[in-house]
Coordinates of C-alpha atoms in Angstrom, one line a residue:
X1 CA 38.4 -28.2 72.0
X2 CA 35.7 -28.0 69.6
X3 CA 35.2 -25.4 67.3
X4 CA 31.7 -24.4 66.2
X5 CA 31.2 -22.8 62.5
X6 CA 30.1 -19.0 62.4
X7 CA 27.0 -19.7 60.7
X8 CA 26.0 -16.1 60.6
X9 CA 28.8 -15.8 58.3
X10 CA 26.9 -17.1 55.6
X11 CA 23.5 -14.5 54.4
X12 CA 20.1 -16.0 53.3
X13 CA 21.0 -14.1 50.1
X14 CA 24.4 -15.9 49.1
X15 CA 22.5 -19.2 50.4
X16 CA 19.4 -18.8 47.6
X17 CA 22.5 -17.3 44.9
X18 CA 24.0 -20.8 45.3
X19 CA 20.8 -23.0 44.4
X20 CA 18.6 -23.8 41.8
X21 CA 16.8 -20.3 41.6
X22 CA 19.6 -18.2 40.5
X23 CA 19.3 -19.3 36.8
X24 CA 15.6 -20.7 37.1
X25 CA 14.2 -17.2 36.8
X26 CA 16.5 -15.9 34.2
X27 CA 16.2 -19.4 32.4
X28 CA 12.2 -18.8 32.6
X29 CA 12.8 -15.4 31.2
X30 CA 14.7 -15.9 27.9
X31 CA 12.0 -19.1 27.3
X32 CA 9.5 -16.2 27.3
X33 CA 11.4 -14.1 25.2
X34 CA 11.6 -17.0 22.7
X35 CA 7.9 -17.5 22.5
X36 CA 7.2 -13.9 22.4
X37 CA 9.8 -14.0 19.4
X38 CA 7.8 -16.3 17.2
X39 CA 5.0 -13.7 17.6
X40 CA 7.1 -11.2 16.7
X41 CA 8.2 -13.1 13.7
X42 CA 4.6 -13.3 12.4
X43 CA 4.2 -9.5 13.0
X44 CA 7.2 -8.9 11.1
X45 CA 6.4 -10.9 7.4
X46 CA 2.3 -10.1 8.0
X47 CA 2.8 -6.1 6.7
X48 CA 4.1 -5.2 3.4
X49 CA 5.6 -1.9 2.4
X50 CA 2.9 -0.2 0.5
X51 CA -0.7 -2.2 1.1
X52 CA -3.7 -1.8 -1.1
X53 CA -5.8 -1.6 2.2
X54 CA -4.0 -1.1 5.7
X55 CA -7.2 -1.4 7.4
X56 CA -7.2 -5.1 6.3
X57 CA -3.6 -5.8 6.4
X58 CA -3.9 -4.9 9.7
X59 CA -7.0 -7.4 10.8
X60 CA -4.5 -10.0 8.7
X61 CA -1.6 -9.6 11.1
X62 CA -4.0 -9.4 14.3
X63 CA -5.3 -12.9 13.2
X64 CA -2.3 -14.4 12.1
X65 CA -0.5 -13.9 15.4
X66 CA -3.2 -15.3 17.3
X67 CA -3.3 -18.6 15.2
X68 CA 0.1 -18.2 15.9
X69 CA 1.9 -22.1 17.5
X70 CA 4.6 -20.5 19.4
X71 CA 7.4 -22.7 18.2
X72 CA 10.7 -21.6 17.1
X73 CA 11.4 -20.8 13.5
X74 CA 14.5 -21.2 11.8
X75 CA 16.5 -19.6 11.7
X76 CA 15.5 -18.2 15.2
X77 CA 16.8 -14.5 14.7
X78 CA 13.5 -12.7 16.0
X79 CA 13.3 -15.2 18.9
X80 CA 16.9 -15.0 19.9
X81 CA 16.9 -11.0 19.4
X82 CA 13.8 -10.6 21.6
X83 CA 14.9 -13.1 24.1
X84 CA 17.9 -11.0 24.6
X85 CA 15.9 -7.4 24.6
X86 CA 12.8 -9.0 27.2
X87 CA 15.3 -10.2 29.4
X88 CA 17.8 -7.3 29.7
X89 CA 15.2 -5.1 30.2
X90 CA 13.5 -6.9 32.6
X91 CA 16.9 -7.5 34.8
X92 CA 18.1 -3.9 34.6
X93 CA 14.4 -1.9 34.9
X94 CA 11.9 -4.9 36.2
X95 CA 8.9 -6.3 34.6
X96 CA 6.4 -3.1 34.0
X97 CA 8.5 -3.0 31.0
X98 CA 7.9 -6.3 29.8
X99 CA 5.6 -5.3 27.3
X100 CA 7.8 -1.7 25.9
X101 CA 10.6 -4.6 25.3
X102 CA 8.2 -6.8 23.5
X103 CA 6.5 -4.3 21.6
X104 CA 9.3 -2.6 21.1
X105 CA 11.2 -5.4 19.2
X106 CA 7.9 -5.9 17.1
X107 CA 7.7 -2.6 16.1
X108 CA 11.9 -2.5 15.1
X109 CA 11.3 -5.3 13.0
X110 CA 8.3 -4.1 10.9
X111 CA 9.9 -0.9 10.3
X112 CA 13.5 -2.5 9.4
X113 CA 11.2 -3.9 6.4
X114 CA 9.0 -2.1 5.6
X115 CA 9.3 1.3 7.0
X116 CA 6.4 1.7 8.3
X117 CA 5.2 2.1 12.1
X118 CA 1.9 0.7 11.6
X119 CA -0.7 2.0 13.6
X120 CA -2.8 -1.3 15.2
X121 CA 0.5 -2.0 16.9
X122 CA 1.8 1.7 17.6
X123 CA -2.1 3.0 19.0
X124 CA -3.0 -0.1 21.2
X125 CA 0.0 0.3 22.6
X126 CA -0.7 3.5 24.8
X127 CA -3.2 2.0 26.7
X128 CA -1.7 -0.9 27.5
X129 CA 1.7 0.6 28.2
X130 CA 0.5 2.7 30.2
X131 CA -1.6 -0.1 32.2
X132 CA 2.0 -1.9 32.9
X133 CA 3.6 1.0 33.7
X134 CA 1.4 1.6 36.7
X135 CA 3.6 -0.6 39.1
X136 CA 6.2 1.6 38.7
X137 CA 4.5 4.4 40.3
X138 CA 4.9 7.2 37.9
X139 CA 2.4 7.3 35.3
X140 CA 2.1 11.1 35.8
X141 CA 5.4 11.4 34.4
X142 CA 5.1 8.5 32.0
X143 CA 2.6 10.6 30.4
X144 CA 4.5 13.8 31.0
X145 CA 7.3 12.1 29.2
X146 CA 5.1 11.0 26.5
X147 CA 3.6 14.2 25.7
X148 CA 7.1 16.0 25.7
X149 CA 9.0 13.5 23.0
X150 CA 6.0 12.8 20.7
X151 CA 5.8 16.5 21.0
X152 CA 9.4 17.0 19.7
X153 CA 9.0 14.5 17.0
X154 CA 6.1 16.9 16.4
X155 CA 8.4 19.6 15.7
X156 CA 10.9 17.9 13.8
X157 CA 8.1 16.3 11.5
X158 CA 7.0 19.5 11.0
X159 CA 10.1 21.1 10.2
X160 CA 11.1 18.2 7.6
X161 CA 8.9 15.9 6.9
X162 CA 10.4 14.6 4.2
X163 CA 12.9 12.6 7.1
X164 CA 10.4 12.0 9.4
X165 CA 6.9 10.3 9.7
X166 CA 4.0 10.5 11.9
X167 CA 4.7 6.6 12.6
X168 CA 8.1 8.3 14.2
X169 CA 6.0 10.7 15.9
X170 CA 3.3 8.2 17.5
X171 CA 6.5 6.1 18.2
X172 CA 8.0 8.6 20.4
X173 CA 5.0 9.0 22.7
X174 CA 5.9 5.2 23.5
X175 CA 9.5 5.5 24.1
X176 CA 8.6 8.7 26.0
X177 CA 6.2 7.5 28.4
X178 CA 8.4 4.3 28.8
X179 CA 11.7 6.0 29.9
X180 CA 9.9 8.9 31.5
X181 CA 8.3 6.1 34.0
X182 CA 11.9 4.9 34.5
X183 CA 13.6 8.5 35.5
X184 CA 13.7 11.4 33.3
X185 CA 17.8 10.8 33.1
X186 CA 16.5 7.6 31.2
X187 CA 13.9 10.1 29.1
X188 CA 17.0 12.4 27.6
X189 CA 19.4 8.9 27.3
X190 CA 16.6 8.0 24.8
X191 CA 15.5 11.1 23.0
X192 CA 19.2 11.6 22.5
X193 CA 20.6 8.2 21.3
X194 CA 17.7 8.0 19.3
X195 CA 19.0 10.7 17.3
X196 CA 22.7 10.0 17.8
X197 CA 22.7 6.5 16.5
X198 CA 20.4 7.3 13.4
X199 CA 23.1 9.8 12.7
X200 CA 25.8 7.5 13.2
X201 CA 23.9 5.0 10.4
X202 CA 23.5 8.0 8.4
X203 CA 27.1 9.1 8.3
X204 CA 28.0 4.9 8.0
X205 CA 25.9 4.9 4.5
X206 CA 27.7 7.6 3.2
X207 CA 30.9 6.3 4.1
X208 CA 30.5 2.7 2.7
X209 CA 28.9 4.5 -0.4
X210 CA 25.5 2.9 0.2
X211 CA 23.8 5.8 0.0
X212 CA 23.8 9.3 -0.3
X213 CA 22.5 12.5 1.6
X214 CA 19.0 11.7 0.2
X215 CA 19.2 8.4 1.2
X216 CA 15.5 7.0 2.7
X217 CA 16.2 4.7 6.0
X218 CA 13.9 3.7 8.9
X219 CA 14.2 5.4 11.7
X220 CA 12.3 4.0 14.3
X221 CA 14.8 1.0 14.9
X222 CA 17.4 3.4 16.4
X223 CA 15.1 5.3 18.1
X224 CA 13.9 1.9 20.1
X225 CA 17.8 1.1 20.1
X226 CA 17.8 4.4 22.3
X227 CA 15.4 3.5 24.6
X228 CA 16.3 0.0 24.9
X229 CA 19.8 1.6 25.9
X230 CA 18.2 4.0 28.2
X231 CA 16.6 1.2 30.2
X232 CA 19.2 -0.8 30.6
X233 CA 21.6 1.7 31.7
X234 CA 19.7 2.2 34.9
X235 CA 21.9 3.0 37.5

C-alpha cells in the first residue's frame, strides 16, 4: 500500500521562510544601515557647538557627506547604531520610514554633541518626509500630527525656554508627522516617551551627582528615542 505525502500540508509561506530569502532581505537591510552610518558619522564630527558662521558650517557638512566613501570607520558605533535603528524600523513599520530612521539617528548624534538641531538637516527634512510618507496613505494626518506636536513644543518653549529650543520645536514637527502617519496610538507613545525618558535622564544625573537641577542636556536624543519606540511597537 503506498502512501502519498500531504503536500498541501506544507504553505508557500513556510517553503520561502526555509530558503535563502529569509535572511537575504534583513541581511541587505543592516548592509544599508551600515553605509547610511558612515554618513551619519560625517554629519556627526562636521557641526561644532557654537560656529562662527552656521550658514557655512552647514554648506561644510552638505559637502563633506557627499565626498563621503561609504566605508566603515572604526570603531563602527554610528554604523552599527543606525544599522540596528534602519532596520527595526523598517521590520516593525515598513520602508516609508526609512528616511525618519536615518535622519533620525543623524539628528541624535549631532545633538548628543553638540546640542544643537541644526536646521539644513531638521528643514529639508519636511519635504522629504513627507514625500516617503506618502505610501503609507496618510499624509493628512502626518501633517495633522505634525502641526499638533511641533505645536506643543511651541508651548512648552514658550513657557520655559530656558529648557527648550526651537531646534526641539522644528524636531517635533518630524517625529509628529512620522508617528502620526503610523497611527495616532504611535503619535501619544512618542510625545510621551519623549518626555518620560528625558525625565528619567534628568532624575539619573541627579542621582549619580552629575548634575544638578540646572543642569543643560540635549533633548532631542530622547525625544527620537520616543519615536523610534513608538514605531517599533506597532502592534
Amino acid at each position: 500500500m503506498l502512501v502519498h505525502p500531504v503536500v498541501e500540508a506544507v504553505s508557500p509561506d513556510a517553503l520561502v521562510l526555509a530558503g535563502p530569502s529569509s535572511w537575504l532581505a534583513p541581511a541587505a537591510l543592516v548592509l544599508l544601515g551600515v553605509v547610511a552610518g558612515r554618513y551619519v558619522r560625517t554629519l556627526a564630527g562636521a557641526f561644532e557647538q557654537e560656529p562662527a558662521d552656521a550658514r557655512a558650517e552647514g554648506r561644510g557638512a552638505l559637502l563633506a557627506t557627499l565626498r563621503t566613501v561609504p566605508v566603515p570607520a572604526w570603531p563602527p558605533t554610528y554604523e552599527l547604531i543606525t544599522a540596528v535603528v534602519l532596520t527595526l524600523v523598517v521590520w516593525r513599520a515598513g520602508w516609508p520610514y526609512a528616511y525618519a530612521a536615518v535622519a533620525g539617528t543623524a539628528l541624535a548624534a549631532v545633538d548628543w554633541r553638540t546640542t544643537r538641531l541644526p536646521d539644513v538637516i531638521t528643514l529639508p527634512s519636511y519635504p522629504i518626509l513627507a514625500l516617503t510618507l506618502l505610501p503609507t496613505g496618510e499624509p493628512a494626518r502626518a501633517l495633522l500630527g505634525g502641526l499638533a506636536l511641533a505645536a506643543c513644543y511651541g508651548l512648552l518653549w514658550l513657557i520655559r525656554p530656558a529648557d527648550l529650543g526651537l531646534g526641539d520645536v522644528k524636531l517635533a514637527g518630524l517625529i509628529g508627522m512620522a508617528c502620526a502617519a503610523a497611527g495616532w496610538q504611535a503619535w501619544v507613545v512618542a510625545a510621551v516617551g519623549g518626555q518620560l525618558l528625558g525625565a528619567l535622564y534628568a532624575i539619573l544625573l541627579l542621582v549619580t551627582r552629575r548634575g544638578d537641577r540646572r543642569t543643560e542636556f540635549p533633548f532631542g536624543p530622547f525625544m527620537l528615542l520616543g519615536a523610534f519606540a513608538a514605531l517599533c511597537l506597532q502592534p
